[in-house]
Short mmCIF file of C-alpha atoms in Angstrom, two decimals:
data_model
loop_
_atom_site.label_atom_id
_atom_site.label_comp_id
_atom_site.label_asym_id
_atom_site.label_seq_id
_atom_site.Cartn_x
_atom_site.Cartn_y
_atom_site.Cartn_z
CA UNK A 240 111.91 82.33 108.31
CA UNK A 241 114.02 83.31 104.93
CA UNK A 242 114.35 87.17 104.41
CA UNK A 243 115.52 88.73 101.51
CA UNK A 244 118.00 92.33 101.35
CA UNK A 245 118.98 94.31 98.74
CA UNK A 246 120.81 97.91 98.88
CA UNK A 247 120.56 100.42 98.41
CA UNK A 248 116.91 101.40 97.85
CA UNK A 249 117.13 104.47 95.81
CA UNK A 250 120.91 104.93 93.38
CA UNK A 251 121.32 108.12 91.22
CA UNK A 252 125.02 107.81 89.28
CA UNK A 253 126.26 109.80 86.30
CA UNK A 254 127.27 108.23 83.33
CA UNK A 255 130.36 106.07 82.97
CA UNK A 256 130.37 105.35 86.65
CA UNK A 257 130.40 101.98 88.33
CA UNK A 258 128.31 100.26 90.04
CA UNK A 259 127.25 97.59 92.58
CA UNK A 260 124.04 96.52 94.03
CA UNK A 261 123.85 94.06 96.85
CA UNK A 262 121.52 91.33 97.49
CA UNK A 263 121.56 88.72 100.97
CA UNK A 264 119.26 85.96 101.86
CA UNK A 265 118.78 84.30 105.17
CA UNK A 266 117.55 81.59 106.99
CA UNK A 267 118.31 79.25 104.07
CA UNK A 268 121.24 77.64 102.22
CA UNK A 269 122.02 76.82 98.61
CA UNK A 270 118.94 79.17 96.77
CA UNK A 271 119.14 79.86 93.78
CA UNK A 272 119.46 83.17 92.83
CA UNK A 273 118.25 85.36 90.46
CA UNK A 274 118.67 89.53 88.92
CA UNK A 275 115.68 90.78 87.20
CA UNK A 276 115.27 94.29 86.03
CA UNK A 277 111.60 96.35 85.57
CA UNK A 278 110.70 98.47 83.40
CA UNK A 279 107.80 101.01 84.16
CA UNK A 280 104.66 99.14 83.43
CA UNK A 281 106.16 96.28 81.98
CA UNK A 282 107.36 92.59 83.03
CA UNK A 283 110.42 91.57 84.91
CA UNK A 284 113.58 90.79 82.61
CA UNK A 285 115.83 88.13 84.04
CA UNK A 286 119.44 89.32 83.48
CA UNK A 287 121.34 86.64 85.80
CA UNK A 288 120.66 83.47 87.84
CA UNK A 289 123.31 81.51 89.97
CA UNK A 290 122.76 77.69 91.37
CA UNK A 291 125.26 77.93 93.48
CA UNK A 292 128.67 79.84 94.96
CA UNK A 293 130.83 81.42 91.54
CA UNK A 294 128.27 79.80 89.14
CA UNK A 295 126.47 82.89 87.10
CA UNK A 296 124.32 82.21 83.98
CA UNK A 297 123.72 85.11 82.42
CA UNK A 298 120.48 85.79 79.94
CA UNK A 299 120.92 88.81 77.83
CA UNK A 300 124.23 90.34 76.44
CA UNK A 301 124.42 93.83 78.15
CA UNK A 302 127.07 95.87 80.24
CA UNK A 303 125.83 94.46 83.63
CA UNK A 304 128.25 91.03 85.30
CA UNK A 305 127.21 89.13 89.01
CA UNK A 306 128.95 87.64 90.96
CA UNK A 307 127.96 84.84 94.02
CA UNK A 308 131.25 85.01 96.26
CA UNK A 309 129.05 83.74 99.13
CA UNK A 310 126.46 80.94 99.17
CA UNK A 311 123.74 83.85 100.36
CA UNK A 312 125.14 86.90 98.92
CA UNK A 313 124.31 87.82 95.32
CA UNK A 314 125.82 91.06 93.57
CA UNK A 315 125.18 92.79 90.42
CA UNK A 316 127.95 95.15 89.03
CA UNK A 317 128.80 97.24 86.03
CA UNK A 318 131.93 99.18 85.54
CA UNK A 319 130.58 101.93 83.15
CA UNK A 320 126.87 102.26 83.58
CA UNK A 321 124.76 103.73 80.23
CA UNK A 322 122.09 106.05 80.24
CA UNK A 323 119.57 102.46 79.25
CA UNK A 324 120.81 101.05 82.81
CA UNK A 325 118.12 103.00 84.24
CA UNK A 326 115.37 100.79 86.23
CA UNK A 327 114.50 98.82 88.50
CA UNK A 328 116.41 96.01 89.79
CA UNK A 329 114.97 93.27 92.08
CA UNK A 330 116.58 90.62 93.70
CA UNK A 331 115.09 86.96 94.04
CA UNK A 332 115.52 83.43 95.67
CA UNK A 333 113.80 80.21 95.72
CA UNK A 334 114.71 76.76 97.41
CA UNK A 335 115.33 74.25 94.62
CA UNK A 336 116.03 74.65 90.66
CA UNK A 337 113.55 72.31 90.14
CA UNK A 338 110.58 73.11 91.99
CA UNK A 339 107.27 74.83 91.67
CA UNK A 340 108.06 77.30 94.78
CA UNK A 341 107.47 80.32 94.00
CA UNK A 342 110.23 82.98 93.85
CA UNK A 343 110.33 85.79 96.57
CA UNK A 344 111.73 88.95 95.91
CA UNK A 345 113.42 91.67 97.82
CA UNK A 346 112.45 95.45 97.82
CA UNK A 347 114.49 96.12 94.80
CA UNK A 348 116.16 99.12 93.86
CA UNK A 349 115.57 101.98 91.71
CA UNK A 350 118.80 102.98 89.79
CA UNK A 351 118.72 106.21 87.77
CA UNK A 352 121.34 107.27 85.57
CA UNK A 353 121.85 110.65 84.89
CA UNK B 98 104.78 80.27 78.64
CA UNK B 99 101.35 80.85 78.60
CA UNK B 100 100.13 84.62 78.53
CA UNK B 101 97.49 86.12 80.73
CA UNK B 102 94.63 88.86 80.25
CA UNK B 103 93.71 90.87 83.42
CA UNK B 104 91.52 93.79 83.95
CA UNK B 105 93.42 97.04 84.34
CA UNK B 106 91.85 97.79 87.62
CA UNK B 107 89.14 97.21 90.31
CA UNK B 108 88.06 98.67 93.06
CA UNK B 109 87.06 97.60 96.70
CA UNK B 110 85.49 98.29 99.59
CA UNK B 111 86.77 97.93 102.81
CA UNK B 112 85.85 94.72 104.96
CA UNK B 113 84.70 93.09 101.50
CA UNK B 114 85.73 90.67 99.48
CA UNK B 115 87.99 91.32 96.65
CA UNK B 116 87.86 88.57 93.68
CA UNK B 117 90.16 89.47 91.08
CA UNK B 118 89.95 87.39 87.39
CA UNK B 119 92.64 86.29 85.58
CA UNK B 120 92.43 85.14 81.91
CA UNK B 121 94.86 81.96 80.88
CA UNK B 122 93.21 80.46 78.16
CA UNK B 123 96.53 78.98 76.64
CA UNK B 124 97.57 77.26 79.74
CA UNK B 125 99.31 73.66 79.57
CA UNK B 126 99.13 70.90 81.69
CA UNK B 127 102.37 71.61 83.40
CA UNK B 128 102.20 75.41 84.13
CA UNK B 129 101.17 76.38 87.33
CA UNK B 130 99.33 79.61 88.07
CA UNK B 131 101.14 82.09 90.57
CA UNK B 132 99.84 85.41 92.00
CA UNK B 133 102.08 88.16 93.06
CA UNK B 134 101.37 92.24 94.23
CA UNK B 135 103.66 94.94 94.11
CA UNK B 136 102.60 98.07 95.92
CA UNK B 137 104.44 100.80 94.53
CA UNK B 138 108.16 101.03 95.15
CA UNK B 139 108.49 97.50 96.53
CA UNK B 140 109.32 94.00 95.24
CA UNK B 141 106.34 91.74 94.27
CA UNK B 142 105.35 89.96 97.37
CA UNK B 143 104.20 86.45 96.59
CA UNK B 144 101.03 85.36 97.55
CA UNK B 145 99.69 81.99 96.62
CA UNK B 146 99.84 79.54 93.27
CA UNK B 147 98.65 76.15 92.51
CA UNK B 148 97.74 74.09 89.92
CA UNK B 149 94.61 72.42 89.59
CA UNK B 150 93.08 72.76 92.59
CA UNK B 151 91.99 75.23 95.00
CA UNK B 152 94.12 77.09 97.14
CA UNK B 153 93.91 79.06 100.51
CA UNK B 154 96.26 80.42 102.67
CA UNK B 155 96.79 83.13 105.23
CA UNK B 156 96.40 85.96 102.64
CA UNK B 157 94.12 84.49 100.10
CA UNK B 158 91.73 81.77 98.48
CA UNK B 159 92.46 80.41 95.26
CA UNK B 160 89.95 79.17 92.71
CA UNK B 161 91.22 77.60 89.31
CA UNK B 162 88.07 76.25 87.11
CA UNK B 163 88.20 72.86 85.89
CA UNK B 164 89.52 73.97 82.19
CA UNK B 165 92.22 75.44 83.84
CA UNK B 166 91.64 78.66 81.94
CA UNK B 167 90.90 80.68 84.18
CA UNK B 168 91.53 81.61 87.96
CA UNK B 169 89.72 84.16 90.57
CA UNK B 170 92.55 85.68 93.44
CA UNK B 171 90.09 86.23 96.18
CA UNK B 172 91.15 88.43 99.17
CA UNK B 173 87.93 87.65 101.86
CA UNK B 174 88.09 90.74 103.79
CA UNK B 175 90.24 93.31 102.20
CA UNK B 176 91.69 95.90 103.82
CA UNK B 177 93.38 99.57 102.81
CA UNK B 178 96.59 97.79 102.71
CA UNK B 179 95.37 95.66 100.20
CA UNK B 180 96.05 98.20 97.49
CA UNK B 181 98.59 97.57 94.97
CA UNK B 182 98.94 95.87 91.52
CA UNK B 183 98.15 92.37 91.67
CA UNK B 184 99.67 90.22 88.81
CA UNK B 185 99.21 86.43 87.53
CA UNK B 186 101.65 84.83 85.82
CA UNK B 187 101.84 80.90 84.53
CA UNK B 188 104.96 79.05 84.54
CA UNK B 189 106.09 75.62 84.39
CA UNK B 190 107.70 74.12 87.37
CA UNK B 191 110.89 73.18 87.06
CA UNK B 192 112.25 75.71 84.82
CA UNK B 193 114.33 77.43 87.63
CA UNK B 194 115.74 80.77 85.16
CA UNK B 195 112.76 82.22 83.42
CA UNK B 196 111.48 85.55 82.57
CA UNK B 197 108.70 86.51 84.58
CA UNK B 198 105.58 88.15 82.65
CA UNK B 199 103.91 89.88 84.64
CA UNK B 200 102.39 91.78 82.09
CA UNK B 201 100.27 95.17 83.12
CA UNK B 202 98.05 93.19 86.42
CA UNK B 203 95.16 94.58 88.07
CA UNK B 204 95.18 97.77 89.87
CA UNK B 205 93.31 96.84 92.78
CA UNK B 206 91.75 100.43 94.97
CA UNK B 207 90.19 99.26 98.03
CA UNK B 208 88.07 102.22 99.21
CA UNK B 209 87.15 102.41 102.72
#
């Protein structure tokens, strides 16, 4: 069965630090893969998606980059974070561009800037 | 695509059968209706979708009415670890990079 990682759970960094946030799937091969942040009590905001290995669309304009150096390995980076980086950050995959699979998520993690 | 309008919260009893509404009056004929949970601290965990007709799996049952405009999650024997936020969401399939509204879901107590 396909599982989904991401690390670390919990992040507290100061200002103007850098940053990077991991995220692995296995038991499948080519997903597609996607960044979302959460708000408290709000919706998910997609900030990147990748098809496939080095290919990174990005949706909003922000100080956040990915990068897909591995077909199954997903990261999400900054190299100054801002006090509005604050949130949390979820991980997702699903088999197929195309397709009306649902995504699956991993346990996300909840980054808090001080 | 389309919004939808969920209570803010329900509660359950243990053993019983949770049936949680979801409002999507503004559906189209491609959007599919997906239900998620997220307890708190976790990802949302998937649960079931479909499109026009009814659905069951392992976790749930399904039931979409014939307008399409609205849908019932129904848990048949819900337990204490059945308590989270439960959202619905539709979205077209096909569009792989969306944004995902969940939107404020159902806060779903089961009470033993």
């Amino acid at each position: 069965s396909q599982t989904i990682h991401q690390w670390p759970a919990t992040l507290v960094q100061p200002v103007g630090s850098p940053l990077s946030l991991e995220c692995t799937v296995e038991g499948t091969s080519n997903p597609n893969l996607y960044w979302y942040r959460q708000a408290a009590g709000r919706g998910l905001q997609l900030l990147f998606y990748s098809v496939g290995i080095g290919q990174i669309s990005s949706e909003v304009p922000q100080n956040l980059s990915a990068s897909r150096p591995q077909d199954r390995q997903f990261i999400l980076s900054s190299k100054k974070l801002l006090l509005s980086d604050s949130g949390f950050y979820l991980c997702a995959w699903i088999q197929g561009f195309y397709s009306n699979q649902p995504q699956h998520f991993g346990d996300g993690t909840r980054l808090s800037i001080l | 695509d389309a919004k939808t309008t969920q209570p803010p919260s329900m509660d359950c009893a243990e053993g019983r059968a949770a049936n949680l509404p979801c409002n999507h009056s503004t559906i189209s004929g491609n959007e599919y209706v997906y239900w998620y949970r997220q307890i708190h601290s976790q990802g949302p965990q998937y649960i079931i979708h479909g499109l026009k007709n009814n659905e069951t799996n392992e976790m749930a049952s399904l039931i979409i009415t014939e307008d399409r405009k609205s849908s019932t999650l129904i848990l048949p024997h819900a337990t204490l670890r059945d308590t989270a936020v439960y959202y619905c969401i539709v979205r077209v399939a096909g569009t792989g990079a969306n944004n995902l509204f969940f939107g404020t879901g159902t806060r779903l107590t089961v009470i033993p």
